[in-house]
């Protein structure tokens, strides 16, 4: 695996709400290497999607703001990049696919038109015939049978799994260096989920792009990712190569998540352990460690000082006073 293509450094993203400013992500740092699939995992509200929207500079306006930190894409900090420069990067060098394919596609336009528009946007000189050929080829590549006739269909005429494949095709049209996939399989049934995961791994190998894969499911991370960032309440709890995380998890939150994964060999009646308690509201974050109210190993110091992210092995960092 190559050098870092994207470095997020001490990023703080906030939202102005009626009851004041809240920090949705608070001083997070991680790296995405070339040709890597990096997973970002955590419960809903932990800041995964806000991280993705910060990288894309697509935070809802005017409430969402990047307060501080850097997002280095190659050697450019994209946090302060003028809008038109960011427009060139977004969709072109960094693309994103979202959870719900129906809302991300335009219901009134045929699939071929939507895909063709993306080609036209990124390659304005490409002739119409070529756009059509490239669109058909791309639909074929993402596993859509009979792509020529699918080009004439509307999003509601195809299944959820096929719609997600169309969105992947749209995201790939500009041959991005980085693809950010925000829970792309959550709305799909299990068989289709695993087909889409296989497809993403295959496309990563074929194209050499790097992927950030956002999910609440550690099982999905185990299947496709090289490295993983575990987020909790807007902070990085632990980050490590995937195999370390599964063999030797360190953060009590990661351990809790791992015991919540259903395993085939578990006796059927054995209950999965679920982490007790709730993620704290971003309006009422405790002093000290944000996991303290759910942590079976909490100590006095955990209540007063937030634990720093500490390197405990090569590429393995954890934010916890136990280490
Ligand atoms: Fe638990 Fe303390 Fe570690 Fe937080 S810092 S995870 S409360 S032991």
Coordinates of C-alpha atoms and ligand atoms in Angstrom, one line a residue:
X1 CA 0.0 0.0 0.0
X2 CA 1.3 3.4 -0.9
X3 CA 1.7 6.8 0.8
X4 CA -1.2 8.8 2.2
X5 CA -3.4 10.4 -0.4
X6 CA -5.7 12.1 2.2
X7 CA -4.7 13.3 5.7
X8 CA -7.3 14.6 8.1
X9 CA -5.5 16.5 10.9
X10 CA -7.1 17.8 14.1
X11 CA -10.4 18.4 12.3
X12 CA -13.2 20.2 14.2
X13 CA -16.6 20.5 12.5
X14 CA -19.5 22.3 14.3
X15 CA -23.2 23.1 13.7
X16 CA -24.9 26.2 14.8
X17 CA -28.2 25.1 16.3
X18 CA -31.1 26.9 18.0
X19 CA -29.6 25.9 21.4
X20 CA -26.1 26.9 20.5
X21 CA -23.1 25.6 18.7
X22 CA -22.3 21.9 18.9
X23 CA -19.2 20.1 17.9
X24 CA -20.2 17.1 15.7
X25 CA -16.5 16.1 15.3
X26 CA -13.9 17.2 17.7
X27 CA -10.2 17.1 16.9
X28 CA -10.1 13.9 14.7
X29 CA -7.1 12.8 12.8
X30 CA -6.6 9.9 10.4
X31 CA -5.0 9.0 7.1
X32 CA -6.2 7.3 3.9
X33 CA -3.4 5.6 1.9
X34 CA -3.3 5.1 -1.8
X35 CA -5.2 2.0 -3.0
X36 CA -6.6 1.4 0.5
X37 CA -10.1 0.7 1.7
X38 CA -10.4 2.6 5.0
X39 CA -13.5 1.9 7.2
X40 CA -15.0 4.4 9.5
X41 CA -17.3 2.7 12.0
X42 CA -19.5 3.8 14.9
X43 CA -23.1 4.2 16.1
X44 CA -25.4 6.7 14.5
X45 CA -24.5 10.3 15.6
X46 CA -20.8 9.5 16.2
X47 CA -19.7 11.8 13.4
X48 CA -19.0 9.4 10.5
X49 CA -21.2 11.1 8.0
X50 CA -20.1 14.6 9.1
X51 CA -16.5 13.5 8.5
X52 CA -17.5 12.6 5.0
X53 CA -19.4 15.8 4.3
X54 CA -16.5 17.8 5.7
X55 CA -14.1 16.1 3.3
X56 CA -16.5 16.8 0.4
X57 CA -17.1 20.3 1.7
X58 CA -20.8 19.5 1.5
X59 CA -21.8 20.5 5.0
X60 CA -25.4 21.9 5.2
X61 CA -25.2 25.7 4.9
X62 CA -25.1 27.9 6.8
X63 CA -25.2 25.8 10.0
X64 CA -22.3 23.5 9.4
X65 CA -18.7 24.9 9.6
X66 CA -15.2 23.5 9.7
X67 CA -13.9 25.3 12.7
X68 CA -10.3 24.2 12.5
X69 CA -7.9 21.6 11.3
X70 CA -6.7 20.4 7.9
X71 CA -7.8 18.0 5.2
X72 CA -4.8 17.4 3.0
X73 CA -5.6 15.9 -0.4
X74 CA -2.3 15.0 -1.9
X75 CA -0.5 18.2 -0.8
X76 CA -3.3 20.7 -0.8
X77 CA -5.3 21.7 2.2
X78 CA -8.9 21.6 0.9
X79 CA -10.5 23.2 4.0
X80 CA -9.9 26.7 2.7
X81 CA -10.0 26.0 -1.0
X82 CA -12.1 28.5 -3.0
X83 CA -15.5 27.1 -4.0
X84 CA -14.7 26.8 -7.7
X85 CA -11.5 24.9 -7.0
X86 CA -13.3 22.6 -4.6
X87 CA -15.9 22.0 -7.3
X88 CA -13.2 20.7 -9.6
X89 CA -12.0 18.2 -6.9
X90 CA -15.5 17.1 -5.9
X91 CA -16.9 14.5 -8.1
X92 CA -13.8 14.6 -10.2
X93 CA -11.0 13.5 -7.9
X94 CA -13.1 12.7 -4.8
X95 CA -16.6 11.1 -5.3
X96 CA -19.2 10.1 -2.9
X97 CA -22.1 7.6 -2.8
X98 CA -24.9 7.8 -0.3
X99 CA -27.0 5.4 1.7
X100 CA -30.4 5.8 -0.1
X101 CA -30.0 5.3 -3.8
X102 CA -33.6 6.4 -4.6
X103 CA -33.2 9.9 -3.1
X104 CA -29.7 10.3 -4.7
X105 CA -31.0 9.6 -8.2
X106 CA -33.3 12.0 -10.0
X107 CA -36.6 10.2 -10.4
X108 CA -37.7 12.0 -13.5
X109 CA -34.7 11.3 -15.7
X110 CA -33.7 8.0 -17.4
X111 CA -30.6 6.3 -16.1
X112 CA -28.7 6.8 -19.3
X113 CA -29.3 10.6 -19.2
X114 CA -28.2 10.9 -15.6
X115 CA -25.0 9.0 -16.2
X116 CA -24.4 10.8 -19.5
X117 CA -24.7 14.2 -17.7
X118 CA -21.8 13.2 -15.4
X119 CA -19.6 12.3 -18.3
X120 CA -20.5 15.6 -20.0
X121 CA -19.7 17.5 -16.9
X122 CA -16.3 16.0 -16.4
X123 CA -15.4 15.5 -20.1
X124 CA -17.2 18.4 -21.9
X125 CA -15.5 17.6 -25.2
X126 CA -16.5 13.9 -25.2
X127 CA -18.8 13.2 -28.3
X128 CA -22.4 12.0 -27.6
X129 CA -21.7 8.5 -29.1
X130 CA -18.6 8.1 -27.0
X131 CA -20.6 9.1 -23.9
X132 CA -23.2 6.5 -24.7
X133 CA -20.6 3.8 -25.2
X134 CA -18.7 4.7 -22.0
X135 CA -22.0 4.7 -20.0
X136 CA -22.9 1.3 -21.3
X137 CA -19.5 0.0 -20.5
X138 CA -19.6 1.4 -17.0
X139 CA -23.0 0.0 -16.2
X140 CA -21.7 -3.4 -17.4
X141 CA -18.7 -3.0 -15.1
X142 CA -20.8 -2.4 -12.0
X143 CA -22.8 -5.6 -12.8
X144 CA -25.9 -4.3 -14.4
X145 CA -27.3 -6.9 -16.8
X146 CA -28.5 -5.7 -20.3
X147 CA -27.1 -2.2 -19.7
X148 CA -28.3 -0.9 -23.1
X149 CA -31.9 -1.3 -22.2
X150 CA -31.4 -0.2 -18.6
X151 CA -30.1 3.1 -20.0
X152 CA -33.7 3.9 -21.0
X153 CA -35.3 3.0 -17.7
X154 CA -36.2 5.3 -14.8
X155 CA -34.8 4.8 -11.3
X156 CA -38.2 3.4 -10.0
X157 CA -38.2 0.7 -12.6
X158 CA -35.1 -1.0 -11.2
X159 CA -34.4 -2.7 -7.8
X160 CA -32.7 -1.0 -4.9
X161 CA -29.6 -3.1 -5.5
X162 CA -29.5 -2.0 -9.1
X163 CA -30.0 1.6 -8.2
X164 CA -27.0 1.4 -5.8
X165 CA -25.0 0.0 -8.7
X166 CA -26.1 2.9 -10.9
X167 CA -24.9 5.3 -8.2
X168 CA -21.6 3.6 -8.0
X169 CA -21.3 3.9 -11.8
X170 CA -22.1 7.6 -11.5
X171 CA -19.5 8.1 -8.8
X172 CA -16.9 6.2 -10.9
X173 CA -17.6 8.1 -14.2
X174 CA -15.0 10.7 -13.5
X175 CA -12.4 8.1 -12.5
X176 CA -11.9 9.5 -9.0
X177 CA -8.8 9.0 -6.9
X178 CA -11.0 8.6 -3.8
X179 CA -14.5 7.2 -3.4
X180 CA -16.4 7.9 -0.2
X181 CA -19.2 5.4 0.4
X182 CA -21.6 6.4 3.2
X183 CA -23.5 3.3 4.4
X184 CA -24.0 2.3 0.7
X185 CA -25.5 -1.1 1.6
X186 CA -27.6 -0.3 4.7
X187 CA -30.9 0.0 2.8
X188 CA -30.3 -3.3 0.9
X189 CA -31.1 -6.9 1.9
X190 CA -28.2 -9.1 3.0
X191 CA -27.6 -11.0 -0.3
X192 CA -27.5 -7.8 -2.3
X193 CA -25.3 -6.1 0.4
X194 CA -22.7 -8.8 0.0
X195 CA -22.8 -8.5 -3.8
X196 CA -22.3 -4.7 -3.6
X197 CA -19.3 -5.2 -1.1
X198 CA -17.8 -7.7 -3.6
X199 CA -18.3 -5.2 -6.4
X200 CA -16.6 -2.4 -4.4
X201 CA -13.6 -4.6 -3.7
X202 CA -13.3 -5.7 -7.3
X203 CA -13.6 -2.1 -8.6
X204 CA -11.0 -0.9 -6.1
X205 CA -8.5 -3.5 -7.5
X206 CA -9.3 -2.7 -11.1
X207 CA -9.2 1.1 -10.8
X208 CA -6.6 1.5 -8.0
X209 CA -8.7 4.2 -6.3
X210 CA -8.8 4.6 -2.5
X211 CA -12.1 4.1 -0.7
X212 CA -13.4 5.4 2.6
X213 CA -16.2 3.1 3.6
X214 CA -18.5 4.4 6.3
X215 CA -20.7 1.9 8.2
X216 CA -22.2 1.1 11.6
X217 CA -21.4 -2.6 11.1
X218 CA -18.1 -4.0 12.1
X219 CA -18.9 -7.2 10.2
X220 CA -18.8 -5.2 7.0
X221 CA -15.5 -3.6 7.9
X222 CA -14.0 -7.1 8.5
X223 CA -15.0 -8.1 5.0
X224 CA -13.6 -5.3 2.9
X225 CA -11.3 -2.9 4.8
X226 CA -7.6 -2.6 5.3
X227 CA -7.6 -0.1 8.1
X228 CA -10.3 1.1 10.4
X229 CA -11.2 4.2 12.4
X230 CA -13.6 3.6 15.3
X231 CA -15.5 6.8 16.1
X232 CA -17.4 7.6 19.3
X233 CA -19.4 10.8 20.0
X234 CA -17.3 12.9 17.6
X235 CA -13.9 11.6 18.5
X236 CA -11.6 8.8 17.3
X237 CA -11.7 6.0 19.9
X238 CA -9.3 3.7 18.1
X239 CA -7.6 3.3 14.7
X240 CA -5.7 0.4 13.4
X241 CA -5.2 -2.2 10.7
X242 CA -8.3 -4.3 10.5
X243 CA -6.7 -7.6 11.6
X244 CA -5.2 -6.0 14.8
X245 CA -8.6 -4.5 15.7
X246 CA -10.3 -7.9 15.4
X247 CA -7.5 -9.9 17.1
X248 CA -6.6 -7.5 19.8
X249 CA -9.1 -4.6 20.3
X250 CA -8.0 -2.1 22.9
X251 CA -10.7 0.5 23.4
X252 CA -13.6 -0.7 25.6
X253 CA -16.0 0.7 23.0
X254 CA -14.4 -1.3 20.2
X255 CA -14.5 -4.4 22.5
X256 CA -18.2 -3.7 23.1
X257 CA -18.9 -3.4 19.3
X258 CA -17.1 -6.6 18.6
X259 CA -19.2 -8.6 21.1
X260 CA -22.3 -7.3 19.4
X261 CA -21.4 -8.9 16.0
X262 CA -23.6 -12.0 15.4
X263 CA -21.4 -15.1 14.8
X264 CA -22.5 -18.2 12.9
X265 CA -20.9 -20.5 15.5
X266 CA -22.8 -18.8 18.5
X267 CA -25.5 -20.9 20.0
X268 CA -28.8 -19.6 18.8
X269 CA -30.2 -18.7 22.1
X270 CA -27.1 -16.9 23.3
X271 CA -27.9 -13.2 23.5
X272 CA -25.6 -10.8 21.9
X273 CA -24.0 -8.4 24.3
X274 CA -25.1 -4.9 23.5
X275 CA -23.2 -1.9 24.9
X276 CA -25.4 -0.6 27.8
X277 CA -26.4 3.0 27.9
X278 CA -26.7 5.7 25.3
X279 CA -24.3 7.8 23.3
X280 CA -24.2 11.2 25.1
X281 CA -26.0 14.1 23.3
X282 CA -23.6 16.5 21.6
X283 CA -25.4 19.2 23.6
X284 CA -24.4 17.6 26.9
X285 CA -21.0 16.0 26.5
X286 CA -19.3 15.0 29.7
X287 CA -16.0 16.3 30.8
X288 CA -13.3 13.7 30.3
X289 CA -13.8 10.6 28.3
X290 CA -17.1 10.6 26.3
X291 CA -17.5 6.9 26.8
X292 CA -17.3 7.0 30.6
X293 CA -21.1 6.5 31.2
X294 CA -21.0 3.2 29.3
X295 CA -17.5 2.0 30.1
X296 CA -17.1 -1.0 32.4
X297 CA -13.5 0.1 33.2
X298 CA -14.0 3.8 33.9
X299 CA -11.6 5.3 36.4
X300 CA -11.6 8.7 38.3
X301 CA -9.3 10.4 35.7
X302 CA -11.8 9.4 33.0
X303 CA -14.3 11.9 34.5
X304 CA -12.1 14.9 34.3
X305 CA -9.6 14.8 31.4
X306 CA -10.3 13.7 27.8
X307 CA -7.9 10.9 26.9
X308 CA -5.4 11.7 24.1
X309 CA -5.1 9.5 21.1
X310 CA -2.0 7.5 21.9
X311 CA 0.2 5.3 19.6
X312 CA 0.4 1.8 21.1
X313 CA 1.9 -0.1 18.1
X314 CA 2.7 0.5 14.5
X315 CA -0.4 2.2 13.0
X316 CA -2.5 1.3 16.1
X317 CA -3.7 4.3 18.1
X318 CA -6.2 4.4 21.0
X319 CA -7.8 7.1 23.1
X320 CA -8.1 5.5 26.5
X321 CA -6.4 5.8 29.9
X322 CA -6.0 2.1 30.2
X323 CA -3.0 2.4 27.8
Ligands
LIG1 FE1 -13.2 3.8 29.7 FE2 -11.7 5.6 30.8 FE3 -10.8 4.3 28.7 FE4 -12.8 6.1 28.5 S1 -10.7 6.5 29.1 S2 -12.7 4.2 27.5 S3 -13.8 5.7 30.4 S4 -11.2 3.4 30.7

